[in-house]
mmCIF file of C-alpha atoms in Angstrom:
data_model
loop_
_atom_site.group_PDB
_atom_site.id
_atom_site.type_symbol
_atom_site.label_atom_id
_atom_site.label_comp_id
_atom_site.label_asym_id
_atom_site.label_seq_id
_atom_site.Cartn_x
_atom_site.Cartn_y
_atom_site.Cartn_z
ATOM 1 C CA MET A 2 -35.024 5.716 36.786
ATOM 2 C CA ASP A 3 -31.486 4.369 36.904
ATOM 3 C CA ILE A 4 -28.922 5.647 39.350
ATOM 4 C CA LEU A 5 -25.046 5.410 38.466
ATOM 5 C CA GLU A 6 -22.709 5.270 41.459
ATOM 6 C CA ALA A 7 -19.048 5.899 41.989
ATOM 7 C CA GLU A 8 -16.728 4.974 44.620
ATOM 8 C CA VAL A 9 -16.604 7.643 47.698
ATOM 9 C CA GLY A 10 -14.224 10.366 46.395
ATOM 10 C CA ASN A 11 -14.698 9.695 42.617
ATOM 11 C CA ILE A 12 -16.823 10.389 39.813
ATOM 12 C CA VAL A 13 -18.710 7.934 37.557
ATOM 13 C CA PRO A 14 -16.610 7.412 34.489
ATOM 14 C CA LEU A 15 -17.920 9.088 31.485
ATOM 15 C CA GLU A 16 -17.680 5.830 29.500
ATOM 16 C CA LEU A 17 -20.047 4.141 32.108
ATOM 17 C CA ILE A 18 -22.514 7.113 31.559
ATOM 18 C CA GLU A 19 -22.567 6.674 27.740
ATOM 19 C CA GLN A 20 -22.920 3.249 28.146
ATOM 20 C CA GLN A 21 -25.992 3.559 30.159
ATOM 21 C CA LEU A 22 -27.359 6.046 27.538
ATOM 22 C CA LYS A 23 -26.739 3.623 24.730
ATOM 23 C CA SER A 24 -28.650 0.890 26.757
ATOM 24 C CA LYS A 25 -32.278 2.504 26.440
ATOM 25 C CA SER A 26 -34.009 5.708 25.699
ATOM 26 C CA TYR A 27 -34.007 8.367 28.474
ATOM 27 C CA LYS A 28 -35.550 11.667 28.777
ATOM 28 C CA LEU A 29 -33.414 13.101 31.510
ATOM 29 C CA LEU A 30 -29.565 13.005 32.586
ATOM 30 C CA THR A 31 -29.351 14.597 36.042
ATOM 31 C CA PHE A 32 -25.969 15.022 37.854
ATOM 32 C CA THR A 33 -24.357 17.003 40.745
ATOM 33 C CA HIS A 34 -21.656 19.585 39.695
ATOM 34 C CA VAL A 35 -19.910 19.713 42.995
ATOM 35 C CA ASP A 36 -21.069 17.126 45.605
ATOM 36 C CA THR A 37 -21.626 18.973 48.912
ATOM 37 C CA SER A 38 -20.847 15.530 51.046
ATOM 38 C CA THR A 39 -17.450 14.629 49.435
ATOM 39 C CA ALA A 40 -16.298 17.910 47.507
ATOM 40 C CA VAL A 41 -16.015 16.011 44.339
ATOM 41 C CA LEU A 42 -16.301 17.869 41.068
ATOM 42 C CA ASN A 43 -17.992 16.329 38.025
ATOM 43 C CA ASP A 44 -17.030 17.274 34.522
ATOM 44 C CA ALA A 45 -20.038 19.208 33.577
ATOM 45 C CA LYS A 46 -18.849 20.053 30.046
ATOM 46 C CA SER A 47 -18.407 16.416 29.153
ATOM 47 C CA ILE A 48 -21.700 15.331 30.496
ATOM 48 C CA GLY A 49 -23.309 18.188 28.613
ATOM 49 C CA ALA A 50 -21.991 16.729 25.442
ATOM 50 C CA LEU A 51 -23.039 13.407 26.165
ATOM 51 C CA GLY A 52 -26.622 14.731 26.726
ATOM 52 C CA LYS A 53 -26.714 16.461 23.457
ATOM 53 C CA LYS A 54 -25.303 13.392 21.644
ATOM 54 C CA TYR A 55 -28.089 11.171 22.878
ATOM 55 C CA ASN A 56 -30.789 14.033 22.742
ATOM 56 C CA VAL A 57 -31.844 13.796 26.559
ATOM 57 C CA LEU A 58 -32.222 16.967 28.743
ATOM 58 C CA THR A 59 -29.486 17.618 30.942
ATOM 59 C CA ILE A 60 -30.083 19.061 34.686
ATOM 60 C CA LEU A 61 -27.103 20.380 36.576
ATOM 61 C CA ASP A 62 -27.430 20.544 40.439
ATOM 62 C CA GLY A 63 -25.057 23.692 40.929
ATOM 63 C CA VAL A 64 -26.029 24.332 44.625
ATOM 64 C CA CYS A 65 -22.073 23.992 45.602
ATOM 65 C CA SER A 66 -20.901 25.221 42.228
ATOM 66 C CA VAL A 67 -22.745 28.242 40.419
ATOM 67 C CA ALA A 68 -20.555 31.488 40.788
ATOM 68 C CA GLY A 69 -17.575 29.227 41.857
ATOM 69 C CA GLU A 70 -16.990 26.713 39.190
ATOM 70 C CA GLU A 71 -17.022 27.585 35.564
ATOM 71 C CA ILE A 72 -20.184 26.790 33.936
ATOM 72 C CA LYS A 73 -21.043 27.822 30.259
ATOM 73 C CA GLN A 74 -24.561 26.585 30.249
ATOM 74 C CA GLU A 75 -25.326 27.413 26.437
ATOM 75 C CA ASP A 76 -21.878 26.295 25.039
ATOM 76 C CA TRP A 77 -21.993 22.860 26.907
ATOM 77 C CA GLY A 78 -25.620 22.279 26.104
ATOM 78 C CA ILE A 79 -26.957 22.081 29.848
ATOM 79 C CA ASP A 80 -30.584 22.528 29.698
ATOM 80 C CA VAL A 81 -31.283 23.256 33.421
ATOM 81 C CA VAL A 82 -29.037 24.764 36.004
ATOM 82 C CA LEU A 83 -30.278 24.819 39.513
ATOM 83 C CA THR A 84 -28.648 26.549 42.825
ATOM 84 C CA ALA A 85 -29.475 28.065 45.951
ATOM 85 C CA SER A 86 -28.788 31.623 47.087
ATOM 86 C CA GLN A 87 -26.564 30.721 50.241
ATOM 87 C CA LYS A 88 -23.490 29.035 48.632
ATOM 88 C CA ALA A 89 -21.293 30.784 46.282
ATOM 89 C CA ILE A 90 -23.787 33.171 45.140
ATOM 90 C CA GLY A 91 -23.133 34.904 48.574
ATOM 91 C CA VAL A 92 -26.684 35.517 49.494
ATOM 92 C CA PRO A 93 -28.511 34.305 52.865
ATOM 93 C CA PRO A 94 -30.544 30.976 52.510
ATOM 94 C CA GLY A 95 -33.933 31.221 50.969
ATOM 95 C CA LEU A 96 -33.910 31.449 47.186
ATOM 96 C CA ALA A 97 -33.986 28.754 44.681
ATOM 97 C CA LEU A 98 -32.581 29.760 41.521
ATOM 98 C CA LEU A 99 -32.491 28.112 37.927
ATOM 99 C CA VAL A 100 -31.684 28.997 34.392
ATOM 100 C CA ALA A 101 -33.603 27.019 31.697
ATOM 101 C CA SER A 102 -32.728 26.572 28.052
ATOM 102 C CA LYS A 103 -35.195 26.899 25.106
ATOM 103 C CA ASN A 104 -35.236 23.102 24.774
ATOM 104 C CA ALA A 105 -36.088 22.694 28.429
ATOM 105 C CA MET A 106 -39.022 25.023 28.163
ATOM 106 C CA GLN A 107 -40.224 23.771 24.843
ATOM 107 C CA THR A 108 -40.327 20.305 26.350
ATOM 108 C CA PHE A 109 -42.007 21.352 29.351
ATOM 109 C CA GLU A 110 -44.714 23.348 27.208
ATOM 110 C CA GLN A 111 -45.382 19.861 25.446
ATOM 111 C CA ARG A 112 -45.679 17.697 28.397
ATOM 112 C CA THR A 113 -48.912 15.604 28.670
ATOM 113 C CA SER A 114 -48.885 14.707 32.270
ATOM 114 C CA PRO A 115 -49.201 17.123 35.116
ATOM 115 C CA VAL A 116 -46.592 18.283 37.450
ATOM 116 C CA ALA A 117 -46.530 16.636 40.862
ATOM 117 C CA ASN A 118 -45.049 19.440 42.775
ATOM 118 C CA TYR A 119 -47.172 22.699 43.199
ATOM 119 C CA TYR A 120 -44.342 24.780 44.238
ATOM 120 C CA GLY A 121 -41.762 23.401 41.657
ATOM 121 C CA ASP A 122 -44.764 23.740 38.625
ATOM 122 C CA TRP A 123 -43.400 26.228 36.237
ATOM 123 C CA THR A 124 -46.960 26.940 35.114
ATOM 124 C CA ASN A 125 -47.185 28.853 38.284
ATOM 125 C CA TRP A 126 -43.983 30.850 37.775
ATOM 126 C CA LEU A 127 -43.795 31.413 34.142
ATOM 127 C CA PRO A 128 -46.593 34.339 34.063
ATOM 128 C CA ILE A 129 -44.938 36.081 36.938
ATOM 129 C CA MET A 130 -41.528 35.866 34.899
ATOM 130 C CA LYS A 131 -42.967 37.151 31.481
ATOM 131 C CA ALA A 132 -45.039 39.895 33.270
ATOM 132 C CA TYR A 133 -41.741 40.927 35.030
ATOM 133 C CA GLU A 134 -40.075 40.915 31.566
ATOM 134 C CA ASN A 135 -42.964 43.225 30.265
ATOM 135 C CA ARG A 136 -42.712 45.549 33.219
ATOM 136 C CA GLN A 137 -46.283 44.445 34.245
ATOM 137 C CA ALA A 138 -47.639 43.628 37.657
ATOM 138 C CA SER A 139 -48.659 39.880 38.495
ATOM 139 C CA TYR A 140 -49.083 37.739 41.532
ATOM 140 C CA PHE A 141 -48.490 34.177 42.502
ATOM 141 C CA GLY A 142 -47.191 34.504 46.113
ATOM 142 C CA THR A 143 -45.237 36.992 48.314
ATOM 143 C CA PRO A 144 -41.669 37.222 47.267
ATOM 144 C CA ALA A 145 -38.921 37.088 49.493
ATOM 145 C CA VAL A 146 -38.146 40.960 48.926
ATOM 146 C CA ASN A 147 -35.209 41.362 51.133
ATOM 147 C CA LEU A 148 -33.539 38.371 49.577
ATOM 148 C CA VAL A 149 -34.204 39.311 46.000
ATOM 149 C CA ILE A 150 -32.762 42.907 46.722
ATOM 150 C CA ALA A 151 -29.668 41.127 48.429
ATOM 151 C CA LEU A 152 -29.432 38.796 45.069
ATOM 152 C CA GLU A 153 -29.222 41.762 43.210
ATOM 153 C CA LYS A 154 -26.555 43.223 45.140
ATOM 154 C CA SER A 155 -24.585 40.175 44.905
ATOM 155 C CA LEU A 156 -24.880 39.576 41.186
ATOM 156 C CA GLN A 157 -23.664 43.380 40.958
ATOM 157 C CA LEU A 158 -20.608 42.461 42.819
ATOM 158 C CA ILE A 159 -19.983 39.087 40.789
ATOM 159 C CA LEU A 160 -20.291 40.975 37.457
ATOM 160 C CA LYS A 161 -18.008 43.572 38.739
ATOM 161 C CA GLU A 162 -15.296 41.098 39.797
ATOM 162 C CA GLY A 163 -15.744 39.259 36.393
ATOM 163 C CA LEU A 164 -16.736 35.835 36.069
ATOM 164 C CA ASP A 165 -13.248 34.565 34.688
ATOM 165 C CA SER A 166 -11.674 36.440 37.689
ATOM 166 C CA ARG A 167 -14.134 34.993 40.030
ATOM 167 C CA PHE A 168 -13.470 31.265 38.742
ATOM 168 C CA ASP A 169 -9.716 31.923 38.783
ATOM 169 C CA ARG A 170 -10.002 33.006 42.374
ATOM 170 C CA HIS A 171 -11.886 29.773 43.311
ATOM 171 C CA ARG A 172 -9.282 27.682 41.470
ATOM 172 C CA ARG A 173 -6.650 29.292 43.268
ATOM 173 C CA ALA A 174 -8.323 28.900 46.608
ATOM 174 C CA GLY A 175 -9.232 25.510 45.889
ATOM 175 C CA LYS A 176 -5.499 24.554 45.028
ATOM 176 C CA ALA A 177 -4.077 26.412 47.898
ATOM 177 C CA MET A 178 -6.478 24.809 50.497
ATOM 178 C CA ARG A 179 -5.672 21.190 49.026
ATOM 179 C CA ALA A 180 -2.000 21.941 49.230
ATOM 180 C CA ALA A 181 -2.120 23.288 52.723
ATOM 181 C CA ILE A 182 -3.906 20.140 53.921
ATOM 182 C CA LYS A 183 -1.483 17.939 52.415
ATOM 183 C CA ALA A 184 1.417 19.860 53.673
ATOM 184 C CA LEU A 185 0.003 18.909 57.146
ATOM 185 C CA GLY A 186 0.158 15.376 56.059
ATOM 186 C CA LEU A 187 -3.637 14.876 55.771
ATOM 187 C CA ASP A 188 -5.382 12.962 53.099
ATOM 188 C CA LEU A 189 -8.257 14.299 51.082
ATOM 189 C CA LEU A 190 -11.453 12.367 50.352
ATOM 190 C CA SER A 191 -11.364 13.282 46.885
ATOM 191 C CA LYS A 192 -9.177 10.722 44.829
ATOM 192 C CA ASN A 193 -7.165 13.216 42.777
ATOM 193 C CA GLU A 194 -6.814 16.692 41.654
ATOM 194 C CA GLN A 195 -9.060 16.214 38.345
ATOM 195 C CA VAL A 196 -12.101 15.563 40.651
ATOM 196 C CA SER A 197 -11.469 17.748 43.509
ATOM 197 C CA ALA A 198 -13.804 20.930 43.808
ATOM 198 C CA ASN A 199 -12.581 24.499 44.105
ATOM 199 C CA THR A 200 -15.487 25.370 46.050
ATOM 200 C CA LEU A 201 -15.104 23.149 48.992
ATOM 201 C CA SER A 202 -12.544 20.507 50.385
ATOM 202 C CA ALA A 203 -12.994 17.370 52.608
ATOM 203 C CA PRO A 204 -9.790 16.410 54.382
ATOM 204 C CA LEU A 205 -9.719 13.030 56.372
ATOM 205 C CA TYR A 206 -8.968 13.288 60.188
ATOM 206 C CA PRO A 207 -5.646 11.868 61.559
ATOM 207 C CA ASN A 208 -5.986 8.620 63.088
ATOM 208 C CA LEU A 209 -7.335 8.493 66.556
ATOM 209 C CA MET A 210 -8.388 12.127 66.493
ATOM 210 C CA ASP A 211 -11.073 13.287 68.856
ATOM 211 C CA THR A 212 -13.276 14.602 65.949
ATOM 212 C CA ALA A 213 -15.555 16.740 68.414
ATOM 213 C CA SER A 214 -12.692 18.251 70.283
ATOM 214 C CA PHE A 215 -10.926 18.970 66.955
ATOM 215 C CA LEU A 216 -14.062 20.810 65.632
ATOM 216 C CA LYS A 217 -14.725 22.515 69.044
ATOM 217 C CA ALA A 218 -11.039 23.844 68.999
ATOM 218 C CA VAL A 219 -11.355 25.148 65.560
ATOM 219 C CA ASN A 220 -14.380 26.939 66.564
ATOM 220 C CA GLN A 221 -12.797 28.589 69.415
ATOM 221 C CA GLU A 222 -10.376 30.073 66.980
ATOM 222 C CA GLY A 223 -13.140 31.858 65.240
ATOM 223 C CA VAL A 224 -13.656 29.353 62.584
ATOM 224 C CA ILE A 225 -16.558 27.071 61.876
ATOM 225 C CA LEU A 226 -15.962 23.883 59.778
ATOM 226 C CA ALA A 227 -18.603 21.341 59.035
ATOM 227 C CA GLY A 228 -18.422 17.619 59.933
ATOM 228 C CA GLY A 229 -18.718 14.837 57.655
ATOM 229 C CA LEU A 230 -21.912 14.206 56.078
ATOM 230 C CA LEU A 231 -21.774 10.625 54.567
ATOM 231 C CA PRO A 232 -23.360 8.668 57.437
ATOM 232 C CA GLN A 233 -20.611 5.950 56.813
ATOM 233 C CA LEU A 234 -17.672 8.219 57.057
ATOM 234 C CA LYS A 235 -19.283 10.756 59.249
ATOM 235 C CA ASN A 236 -16.359 10.529 61.882
ATOM 236 C CA SER A 237 -13.706 10.257 59.322
ATOM 237 C CA TYR A 238 -13.516 13.587 57.695
ATOM 238 C CA PHE A 239 -14.585 17.304 57.951
ATOM 239 C CA ARG A 240 -15.546 19.816 55.221
ATOM 240 C CA ILE A 241 -14.010 23.295 54.457
ATOM 241 C CA GLY A 242 -16.140 25.773 52.408
ATOM 242 C CA HIS A 243 -13.999 28.321 50.422
ATOM 243 C CA MET A 244 -16.451 29.900 48.035
ATOM 244 C CA GLY A 245 -18.061 33.037 47.445
ATOM 245 C CA SER A 246 -16.311 36.089 48.720
ATOM 246 C CA VAL A 247 -13.594 34.092 50.442
ATOM 247 C CA ASN A 248 -10.265 35.740 50.317
ATOM 248 C CA LYS A 249 -6.632 35.119 51.374
ATOM 249 C CA ASN A 250 -6.953 36.144 54.759
ATOM 250 C CA ASP A 251 -10.112 33.888 55.183
ATOM 251 C CA LEU A 252 -7.917 30.961 53.856
ATOM 252 C CA LEU A 253 -4.989 31.984 56.329
ATOM 253 C CA ALA A 254 -7.381 32.025 59.238
ATOM 254 C CA THR A 255 -9.107 28.896 58.648
ATOM 255 C CA VAL A 256 -5.646 26.690 57.821
ATOM 256 C CA GLY A 257 -4.306 28.505 61.150
ATOM 257 C CA ALA A 258 -7.344 27.440 63.113
ATOM 258 C CA ILE A 259 -6.855 23.991 61.928
ATOM 259 C CA GLU A 260 -3.229 23.895 62.580
ATOM 260 C CA SER A 261 -3.692 24.872 66.035
ATOM 261 C CA ALA A 262 -6.484 22.504 66.613
ATOM 262 C CA LEU A 263 -4.610 19.625 65.445
ATOM 263 C CA LYS A 264 -1.829 20.445 67.522
ATOM 264 C CA ASN A 265 -3.856 20.960 70.715
ATOM 265 C CA ASN A 266 -5.399 17.366 69.921
ATOM 266 C CA GLY A 267 -2.286 15.552 69.976
ATOM 267 C CA TYR A 268 -1.354 15.701 66.255
ATOM 268 C CA SER A 269 2.404 16.224 65.631
ATOM 269 C CA HIS A 270 3.376 18.485 62.876
ATOM 270 C CA GLU A 271 5.412 21.769 62.135
ATOM 271 C CA LEU A 272 3.223 24.793 62.683
ATOM 272 C CA GLY A 273 2.919 27.154 59.534
ATOM 273 C CA LEU A 274 3.414 24.521 56.791
ATOM 274 C CA GLY A 275 -0.343 24.893 55.845
ATOM 275 C CA THR A 276 -0.364 28.805 56.063
ATOM 276 C CA ALA A 277 2.876 28.737 53.978
ATOM 277 C CA GLN A 278 1.088 27.151 51.110
ATOM 278 C CA ILE A 279 -1.758 29.644 51.384
ATOM 279 C CA LEU A 280 0.760 32.363 51.000
ATOM 280 C CA LYS A 281 2.387 30.572 48.062
ATOM 281 C CA HIS A 282 -0.655 30.483 45.956
ATOM 282 C CA PHE A 283 -1.806 33.818 46.964
#
């Protein structure tokens, strides 16, 4: 297995990915669409095209992107898209979801070595799925019934909104949040707009900010933010999720809480600059 890495806040250049694919024969090309730890967005469409060009299976980790960032799995040639229920899908945590292409299914059926992970072995799940399609009873394990019902409801709401409208709403939310953060004089971990995710943002703290006091102050305003996830930069940035059913009022409340917390922790800025950007984009 070969791992390609980029500097924090950026993506691996497509030229480097293609160069690696040229260097030897690979079976799989795996990548994260939106990196949860840095709020960086990969170019899934172009990576899918490289997978098709070099005849490798492409696997997209869409935990922070599915139902928030645009994905055209079939058109882009992505073989497997994986996600979880608790992010932009808008369901409580507990479900692992995936969609596999015919190419991926065929490759699995032709494999000669056993799957090492029992839970992840499609051999256990495929009979259940096929029985469901045929409206027949089949059993592998007790399903998370409440979560499956919640998933159905969430998918109905997603389709009612319309995928194009949903993707556009997330694009506007992402742009609005990044504009608000920059208006407050803060930098972002992502290097530029092209690699910035629309489902979450990762602003850098101001210099000498008491990070624990800041997050506590935000929490007291009724908003919960996540701290930094990268060990080497844990106290240098925080993360804001804006995915799923997030609307203008949610964004205003979040930015307002950030502005208040910054002010209360000694950061000098004009109140209202961030919220003005949210209103401008919505």
